[in-house]
mmCIF file with all atom_site columns, C-alpha atoms in Angstrom:
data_model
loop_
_atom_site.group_PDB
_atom_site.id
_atom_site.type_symbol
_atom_site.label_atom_id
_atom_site.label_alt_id
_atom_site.label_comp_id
_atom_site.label_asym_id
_atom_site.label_entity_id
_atom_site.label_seq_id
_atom_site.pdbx_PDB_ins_code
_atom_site.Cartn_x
_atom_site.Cartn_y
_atom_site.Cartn_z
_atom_site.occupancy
_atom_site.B_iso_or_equiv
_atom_site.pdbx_formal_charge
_atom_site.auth_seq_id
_atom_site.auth_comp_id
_atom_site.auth_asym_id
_atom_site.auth_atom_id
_atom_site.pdbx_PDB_model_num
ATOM 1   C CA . UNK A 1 1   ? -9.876  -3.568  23.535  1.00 69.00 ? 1   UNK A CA 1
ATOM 2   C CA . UNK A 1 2   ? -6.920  -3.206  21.807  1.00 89.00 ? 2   UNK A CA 1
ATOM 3   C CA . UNK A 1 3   ? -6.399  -5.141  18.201  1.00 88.00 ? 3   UNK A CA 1
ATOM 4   C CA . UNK A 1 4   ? -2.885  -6.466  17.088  1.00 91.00 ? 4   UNK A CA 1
ATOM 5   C CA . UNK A 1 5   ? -1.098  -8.181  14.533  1.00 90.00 ? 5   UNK A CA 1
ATOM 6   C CA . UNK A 1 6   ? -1.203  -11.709 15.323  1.00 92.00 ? 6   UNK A CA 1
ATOM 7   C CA . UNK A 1 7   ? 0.522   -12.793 12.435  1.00 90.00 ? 7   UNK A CA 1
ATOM 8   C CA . UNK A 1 8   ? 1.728   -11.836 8.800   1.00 91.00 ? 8   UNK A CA 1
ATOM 9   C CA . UNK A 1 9   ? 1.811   -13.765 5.847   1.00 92.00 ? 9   UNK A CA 1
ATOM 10  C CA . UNK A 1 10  ? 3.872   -13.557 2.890   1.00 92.00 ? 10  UNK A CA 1
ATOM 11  C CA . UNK A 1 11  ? 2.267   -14.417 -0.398  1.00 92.00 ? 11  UNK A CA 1
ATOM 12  C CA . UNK A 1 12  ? 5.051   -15.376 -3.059  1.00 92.00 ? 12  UNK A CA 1
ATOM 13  C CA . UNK A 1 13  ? 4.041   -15.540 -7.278  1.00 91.00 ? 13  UNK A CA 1
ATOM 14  C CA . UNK A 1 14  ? 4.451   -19.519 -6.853  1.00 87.00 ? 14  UNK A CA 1
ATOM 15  C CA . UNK A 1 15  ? 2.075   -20.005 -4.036  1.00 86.00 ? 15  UNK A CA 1
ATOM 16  C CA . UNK A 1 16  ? 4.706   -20.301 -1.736  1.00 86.00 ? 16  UNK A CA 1
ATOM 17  C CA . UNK A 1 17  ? 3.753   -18.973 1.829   1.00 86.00 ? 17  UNK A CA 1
ATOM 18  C CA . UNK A 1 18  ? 5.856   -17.178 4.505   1.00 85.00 ? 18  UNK A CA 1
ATOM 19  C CA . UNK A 1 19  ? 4.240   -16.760 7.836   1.00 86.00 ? 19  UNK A CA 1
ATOM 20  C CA . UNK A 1 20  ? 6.040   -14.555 9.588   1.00 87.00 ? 20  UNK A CA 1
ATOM 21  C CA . UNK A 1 21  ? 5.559   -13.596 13.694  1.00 87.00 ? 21  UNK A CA 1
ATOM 22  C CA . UNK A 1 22  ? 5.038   -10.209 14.687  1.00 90.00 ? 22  UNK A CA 1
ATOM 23  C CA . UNK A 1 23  ? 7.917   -10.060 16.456  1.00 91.00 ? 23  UNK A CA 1
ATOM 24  C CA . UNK A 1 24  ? 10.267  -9.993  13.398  1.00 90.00 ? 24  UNK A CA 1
ATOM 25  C CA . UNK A 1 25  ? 8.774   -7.030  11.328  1.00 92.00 ? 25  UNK A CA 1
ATOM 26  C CA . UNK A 1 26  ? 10.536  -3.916  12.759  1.00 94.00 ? 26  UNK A CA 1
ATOM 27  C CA . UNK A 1 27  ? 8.846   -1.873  10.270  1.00 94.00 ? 27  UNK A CA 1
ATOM 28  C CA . UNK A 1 28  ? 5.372   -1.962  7.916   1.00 94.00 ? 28  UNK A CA 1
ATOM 29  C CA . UNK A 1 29  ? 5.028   0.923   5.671   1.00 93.00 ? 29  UNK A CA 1
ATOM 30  C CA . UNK A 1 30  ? 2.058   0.788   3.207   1.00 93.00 ? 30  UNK A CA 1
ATOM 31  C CA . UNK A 1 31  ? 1.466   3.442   0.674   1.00 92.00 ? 31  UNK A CA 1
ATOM 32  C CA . UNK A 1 32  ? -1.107  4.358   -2.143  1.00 89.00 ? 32  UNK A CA 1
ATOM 33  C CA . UNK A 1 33  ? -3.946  1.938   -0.649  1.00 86.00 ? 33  UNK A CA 1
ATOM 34  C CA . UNK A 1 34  ? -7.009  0.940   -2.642  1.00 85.00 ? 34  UNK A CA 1
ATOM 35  C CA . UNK A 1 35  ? -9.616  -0.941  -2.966  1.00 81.00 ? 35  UNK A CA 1
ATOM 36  C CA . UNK A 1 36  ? -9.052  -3.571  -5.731  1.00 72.00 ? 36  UNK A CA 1
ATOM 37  C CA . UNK A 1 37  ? -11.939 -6.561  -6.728  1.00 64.00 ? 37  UNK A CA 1
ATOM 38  C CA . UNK A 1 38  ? -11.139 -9.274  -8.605  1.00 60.00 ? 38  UNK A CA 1
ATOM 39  C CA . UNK A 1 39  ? -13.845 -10.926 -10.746 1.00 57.00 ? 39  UNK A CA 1
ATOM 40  C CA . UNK A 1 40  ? -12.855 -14.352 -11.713 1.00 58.00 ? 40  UNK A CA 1
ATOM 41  C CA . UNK A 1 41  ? -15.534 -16.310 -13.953 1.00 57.00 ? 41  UNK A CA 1
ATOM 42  C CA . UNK A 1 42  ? -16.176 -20.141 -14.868 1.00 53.00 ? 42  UNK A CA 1
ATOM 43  C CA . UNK A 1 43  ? -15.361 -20.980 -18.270 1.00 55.00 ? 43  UNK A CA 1
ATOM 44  C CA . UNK A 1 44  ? -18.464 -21.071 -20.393 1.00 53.00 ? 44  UNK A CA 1
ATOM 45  C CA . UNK A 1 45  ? -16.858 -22.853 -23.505 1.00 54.00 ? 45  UNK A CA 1
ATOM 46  C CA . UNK A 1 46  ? -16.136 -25.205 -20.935 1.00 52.00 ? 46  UNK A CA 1
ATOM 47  C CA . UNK A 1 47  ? -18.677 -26.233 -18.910 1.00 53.00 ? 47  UNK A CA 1
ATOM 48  C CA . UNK A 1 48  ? -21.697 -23.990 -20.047 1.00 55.00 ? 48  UNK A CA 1
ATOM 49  C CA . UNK A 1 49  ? -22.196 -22.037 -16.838 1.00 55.00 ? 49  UNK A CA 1
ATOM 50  C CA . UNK A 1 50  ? -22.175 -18.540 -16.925 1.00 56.00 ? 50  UNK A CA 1
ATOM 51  C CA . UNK A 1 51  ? -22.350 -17.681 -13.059 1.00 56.00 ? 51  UNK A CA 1
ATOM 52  C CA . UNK A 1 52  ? -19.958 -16.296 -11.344 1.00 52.00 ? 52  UNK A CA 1
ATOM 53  C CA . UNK A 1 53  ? -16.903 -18.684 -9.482  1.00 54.00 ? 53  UNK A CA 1
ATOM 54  C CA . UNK A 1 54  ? -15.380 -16.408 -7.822  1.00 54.00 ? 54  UNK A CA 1
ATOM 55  C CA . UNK A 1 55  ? -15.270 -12.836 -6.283  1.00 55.00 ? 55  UNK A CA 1
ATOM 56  C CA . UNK A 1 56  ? -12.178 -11.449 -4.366  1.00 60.00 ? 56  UNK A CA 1
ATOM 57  C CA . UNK A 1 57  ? -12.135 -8.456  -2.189  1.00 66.00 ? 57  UNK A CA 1
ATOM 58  C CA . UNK A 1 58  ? -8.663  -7.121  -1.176  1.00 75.00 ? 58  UNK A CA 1
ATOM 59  C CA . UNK A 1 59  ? -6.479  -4.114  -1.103  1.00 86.00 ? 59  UNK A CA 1
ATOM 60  C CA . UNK A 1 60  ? -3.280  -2.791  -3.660  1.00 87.00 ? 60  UNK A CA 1
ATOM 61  C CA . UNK A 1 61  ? -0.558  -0.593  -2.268  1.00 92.00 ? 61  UNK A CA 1
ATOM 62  C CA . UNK A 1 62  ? 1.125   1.698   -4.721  1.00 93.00 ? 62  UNK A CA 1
ATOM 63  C CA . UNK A 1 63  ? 4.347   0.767   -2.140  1.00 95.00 ? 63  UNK A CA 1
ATOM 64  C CA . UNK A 1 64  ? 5.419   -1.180  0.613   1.00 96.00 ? 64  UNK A CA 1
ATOM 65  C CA . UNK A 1 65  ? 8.645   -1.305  2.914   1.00 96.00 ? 65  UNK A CA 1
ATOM 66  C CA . UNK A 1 66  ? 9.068   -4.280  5.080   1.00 95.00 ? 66  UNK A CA 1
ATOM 67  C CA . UNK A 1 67  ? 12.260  -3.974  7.890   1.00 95.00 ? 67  UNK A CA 1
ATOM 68  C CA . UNK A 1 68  ? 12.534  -7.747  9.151   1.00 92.00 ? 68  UNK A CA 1
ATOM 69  C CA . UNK A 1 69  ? 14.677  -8.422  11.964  1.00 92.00 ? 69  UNK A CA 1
ATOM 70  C CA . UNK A 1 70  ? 17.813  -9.670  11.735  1.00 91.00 ? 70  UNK A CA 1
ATOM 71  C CA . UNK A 1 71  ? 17.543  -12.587 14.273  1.00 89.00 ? 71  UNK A CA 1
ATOM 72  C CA . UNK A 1 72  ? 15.070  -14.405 11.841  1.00 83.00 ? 72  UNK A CA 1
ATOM 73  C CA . UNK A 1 73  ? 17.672  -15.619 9.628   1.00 76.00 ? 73  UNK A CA 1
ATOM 74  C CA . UNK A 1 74  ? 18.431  -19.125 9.596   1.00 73.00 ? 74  UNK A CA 1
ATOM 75  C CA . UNK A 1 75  ? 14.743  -19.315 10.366  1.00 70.00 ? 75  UNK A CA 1
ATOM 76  C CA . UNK A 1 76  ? 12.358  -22.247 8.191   1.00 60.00 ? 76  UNK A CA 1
ATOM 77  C CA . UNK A 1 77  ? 8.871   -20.375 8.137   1.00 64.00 ? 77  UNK A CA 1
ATOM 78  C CA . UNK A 1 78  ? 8.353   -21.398 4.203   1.00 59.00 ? 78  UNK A CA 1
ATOM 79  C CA . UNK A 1 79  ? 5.984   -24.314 3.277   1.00 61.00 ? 79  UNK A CA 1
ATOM 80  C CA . UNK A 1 80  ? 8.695   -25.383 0.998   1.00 58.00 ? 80  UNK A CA 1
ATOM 81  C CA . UNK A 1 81  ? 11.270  -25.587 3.393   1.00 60.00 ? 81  UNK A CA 1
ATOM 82  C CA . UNK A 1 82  ? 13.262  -23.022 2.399   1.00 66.00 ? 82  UNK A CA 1
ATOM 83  C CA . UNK A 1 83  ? 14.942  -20.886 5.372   1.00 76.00 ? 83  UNK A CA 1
ATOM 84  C CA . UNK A 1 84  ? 12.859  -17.367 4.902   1.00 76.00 ? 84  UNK A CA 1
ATOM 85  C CA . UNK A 1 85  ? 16.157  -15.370 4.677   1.00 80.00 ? 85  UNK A CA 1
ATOM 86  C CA . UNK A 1 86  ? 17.694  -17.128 1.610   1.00 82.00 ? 86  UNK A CA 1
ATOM 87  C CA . UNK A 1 87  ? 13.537  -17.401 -0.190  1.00 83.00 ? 87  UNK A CA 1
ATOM 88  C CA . UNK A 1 88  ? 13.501  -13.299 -0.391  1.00 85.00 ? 88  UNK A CA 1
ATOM 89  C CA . UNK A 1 89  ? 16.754  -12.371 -1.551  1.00 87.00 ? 89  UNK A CA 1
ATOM 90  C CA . UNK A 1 90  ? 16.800  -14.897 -3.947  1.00 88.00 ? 90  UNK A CA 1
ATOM 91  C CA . UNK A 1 91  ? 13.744  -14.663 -5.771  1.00 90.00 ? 91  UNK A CA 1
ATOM 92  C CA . UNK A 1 92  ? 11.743  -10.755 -5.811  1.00 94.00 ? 92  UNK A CA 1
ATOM 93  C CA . UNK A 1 93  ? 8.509   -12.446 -6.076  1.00 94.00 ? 93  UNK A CA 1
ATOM 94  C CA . UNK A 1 94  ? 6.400   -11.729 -3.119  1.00 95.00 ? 94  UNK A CA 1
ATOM 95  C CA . UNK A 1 95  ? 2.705   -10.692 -4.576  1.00 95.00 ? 95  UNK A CA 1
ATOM 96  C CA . UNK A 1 96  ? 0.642   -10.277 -1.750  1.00 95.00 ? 96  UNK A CA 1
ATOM 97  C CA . UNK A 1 97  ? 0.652   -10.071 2.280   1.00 95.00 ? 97  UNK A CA 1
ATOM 98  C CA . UNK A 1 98  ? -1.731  -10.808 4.411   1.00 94.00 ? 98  UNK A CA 1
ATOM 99  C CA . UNK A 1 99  ? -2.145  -8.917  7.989   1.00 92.00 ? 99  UNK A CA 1
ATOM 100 C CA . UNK A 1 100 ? -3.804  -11.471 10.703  1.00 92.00 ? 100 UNK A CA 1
ATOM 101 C CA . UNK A 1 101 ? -5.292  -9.570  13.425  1.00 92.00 ? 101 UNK A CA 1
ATOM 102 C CA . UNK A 1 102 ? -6.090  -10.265 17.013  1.00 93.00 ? 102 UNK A CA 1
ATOM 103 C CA . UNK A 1 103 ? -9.968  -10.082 16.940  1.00 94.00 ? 103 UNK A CA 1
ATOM 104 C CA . UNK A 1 104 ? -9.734  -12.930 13.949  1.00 93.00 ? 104 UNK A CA 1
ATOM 105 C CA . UNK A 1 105 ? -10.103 -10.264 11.029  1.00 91.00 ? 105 UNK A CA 1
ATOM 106 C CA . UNK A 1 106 ? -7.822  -10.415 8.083   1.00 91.00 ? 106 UNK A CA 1
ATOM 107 C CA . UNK A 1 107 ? -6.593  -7.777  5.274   1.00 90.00 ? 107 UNK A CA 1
ATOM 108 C CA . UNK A 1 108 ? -4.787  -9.190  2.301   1.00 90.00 ? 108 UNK A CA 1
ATOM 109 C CA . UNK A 1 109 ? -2.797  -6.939  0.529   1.00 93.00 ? 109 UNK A CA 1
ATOM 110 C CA . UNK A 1 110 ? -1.820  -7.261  -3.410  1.00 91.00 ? 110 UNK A CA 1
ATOM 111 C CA . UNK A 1 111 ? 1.913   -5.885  -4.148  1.00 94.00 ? 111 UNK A CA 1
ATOM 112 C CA . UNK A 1 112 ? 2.283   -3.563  -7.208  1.00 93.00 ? 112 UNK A CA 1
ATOM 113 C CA . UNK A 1 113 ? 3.992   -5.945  -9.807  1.00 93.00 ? 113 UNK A CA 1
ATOM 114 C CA . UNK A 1 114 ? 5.628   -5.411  -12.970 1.00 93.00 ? 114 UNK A CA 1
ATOM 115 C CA . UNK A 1 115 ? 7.236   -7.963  -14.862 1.00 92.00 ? 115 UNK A CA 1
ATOM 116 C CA . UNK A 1 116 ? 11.262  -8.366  -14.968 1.00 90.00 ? 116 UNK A CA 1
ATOM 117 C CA . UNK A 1 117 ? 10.292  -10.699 -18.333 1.00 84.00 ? 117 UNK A CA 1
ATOM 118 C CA . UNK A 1 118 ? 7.737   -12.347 -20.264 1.00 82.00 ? 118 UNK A CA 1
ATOM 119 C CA . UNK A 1 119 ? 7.616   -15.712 -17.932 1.00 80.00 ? 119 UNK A CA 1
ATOM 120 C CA . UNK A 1 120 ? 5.900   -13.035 -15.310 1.00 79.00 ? 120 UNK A CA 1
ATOM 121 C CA . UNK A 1 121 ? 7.890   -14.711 -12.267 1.00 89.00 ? 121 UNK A CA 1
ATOM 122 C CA . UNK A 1 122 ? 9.670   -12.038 -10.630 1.00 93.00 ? 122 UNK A CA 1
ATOM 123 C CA . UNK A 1 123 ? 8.801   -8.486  -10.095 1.00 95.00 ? 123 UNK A CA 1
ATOM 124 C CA . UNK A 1 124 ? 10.554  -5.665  -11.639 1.00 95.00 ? 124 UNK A CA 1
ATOM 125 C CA . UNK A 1 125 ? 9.227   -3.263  -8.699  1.00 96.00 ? 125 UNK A CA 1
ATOM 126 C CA . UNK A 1 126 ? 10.670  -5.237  -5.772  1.00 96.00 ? 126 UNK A CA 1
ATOM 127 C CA . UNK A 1 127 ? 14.256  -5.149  -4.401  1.00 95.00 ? 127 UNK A CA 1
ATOM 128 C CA . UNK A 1 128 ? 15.883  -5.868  -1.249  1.00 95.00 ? 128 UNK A CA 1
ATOM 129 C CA . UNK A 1 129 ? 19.055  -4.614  0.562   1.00 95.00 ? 129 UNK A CA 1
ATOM 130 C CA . UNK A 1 130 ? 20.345  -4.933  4.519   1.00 94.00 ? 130 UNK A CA 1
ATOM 131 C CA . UNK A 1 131 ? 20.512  -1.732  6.792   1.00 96.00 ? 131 UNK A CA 1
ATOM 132 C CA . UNK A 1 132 ? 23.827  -1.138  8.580   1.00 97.00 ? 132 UNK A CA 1
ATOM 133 C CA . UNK A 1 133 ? 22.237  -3.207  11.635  1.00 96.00 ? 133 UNK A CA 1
ATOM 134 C CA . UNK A 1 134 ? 21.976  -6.672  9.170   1.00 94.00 ? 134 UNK A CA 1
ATOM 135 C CA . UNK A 1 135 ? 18.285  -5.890  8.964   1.00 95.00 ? 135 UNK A CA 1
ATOM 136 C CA . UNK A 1 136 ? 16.711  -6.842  5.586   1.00 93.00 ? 136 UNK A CA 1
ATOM 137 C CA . UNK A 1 137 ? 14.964  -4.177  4.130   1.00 96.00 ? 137 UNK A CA 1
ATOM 138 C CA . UNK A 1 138 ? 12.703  -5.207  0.721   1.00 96.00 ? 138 UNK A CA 1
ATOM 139 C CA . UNK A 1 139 ? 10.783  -2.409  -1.135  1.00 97.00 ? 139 UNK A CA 1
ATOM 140 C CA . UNK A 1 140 ? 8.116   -3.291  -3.642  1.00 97.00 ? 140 UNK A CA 1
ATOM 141 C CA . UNK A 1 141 ? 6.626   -0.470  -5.848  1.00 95.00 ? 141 UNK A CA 1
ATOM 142 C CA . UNK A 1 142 ? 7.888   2.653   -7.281  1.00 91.00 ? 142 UNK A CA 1
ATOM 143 C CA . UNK A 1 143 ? 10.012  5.082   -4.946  1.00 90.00 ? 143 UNK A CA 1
ATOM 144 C CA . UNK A 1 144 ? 11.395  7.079   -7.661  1.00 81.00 ? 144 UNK A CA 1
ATOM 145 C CA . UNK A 1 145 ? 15.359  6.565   -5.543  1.00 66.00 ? 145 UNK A CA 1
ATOM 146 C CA . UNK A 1 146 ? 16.833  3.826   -8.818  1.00 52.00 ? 146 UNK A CA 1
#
């Protein structure tokens, strides 16, 4: 049986979420992979308890390259109503994507991030531009080509 992307979803830094059909990503590069857990742990000042809340398992990429057909823009697939094309170029915030596969697995995927400024909003690493076909291209990480 073959397995295929049902479905990707675009994590941005203010919980905003882009879910994005298959049929739109020309291109999904992913470099530098890793394992990466995240620990997160109640308060005890706050309520006392010292067990763990919460345990995350995902994946970092040292860099990513995303090629998103043209033919999406105009396109509402934000859950703040924003049309997708104007959310990414405006705002370089996108922190993690998540790849939806056909046999109902999942594989989230942290972005690497560095902070443009002290607020922490937008990331230093990520940049976007459009091919010669109108094609938006967004890199995220380090390629060493600034």
């Amino acid at each position: 049986m073959d397995i295929t992307i049902t479905e990707i979803e675009i994590g941005f830094e203010n919980v905003e979420v882009v879910k994005v059909p298959p049929k739109y990503i020309m291109k999904f590069l992913v470099w530098g992979m890793r394992d990466l857990r995240l620990m997160f742990r109640r308060n005890e000042e706050l309520d006392g308890d010292s067990e763990l809340g919460l345990w995350l398992k995902r994946k970092e990429a040292e860099r990513i390259v995303l090629i998103i057909d043209k033919d999406i823009e105009g396109k509402v697939l934000t859950d703040c109503d924003k049309e997708f094309w104007w959310r990414v170029t405006h705002y370089p915030d996108i922190v993690d994507i998540k790849i939806k596969y056909s046999d109902g697995t999942e594989e989230e995927i942290q972005t690497n991030w560095e902070d443009v400024n002290d607020e922490g909003e937008e990331n230093a690493l990520q940049e976007h531009y459009f091919d010669k076909e109108g094609n938006l291209v967004i890199k995220i990480g380090e390629f060493g080509d600034k």
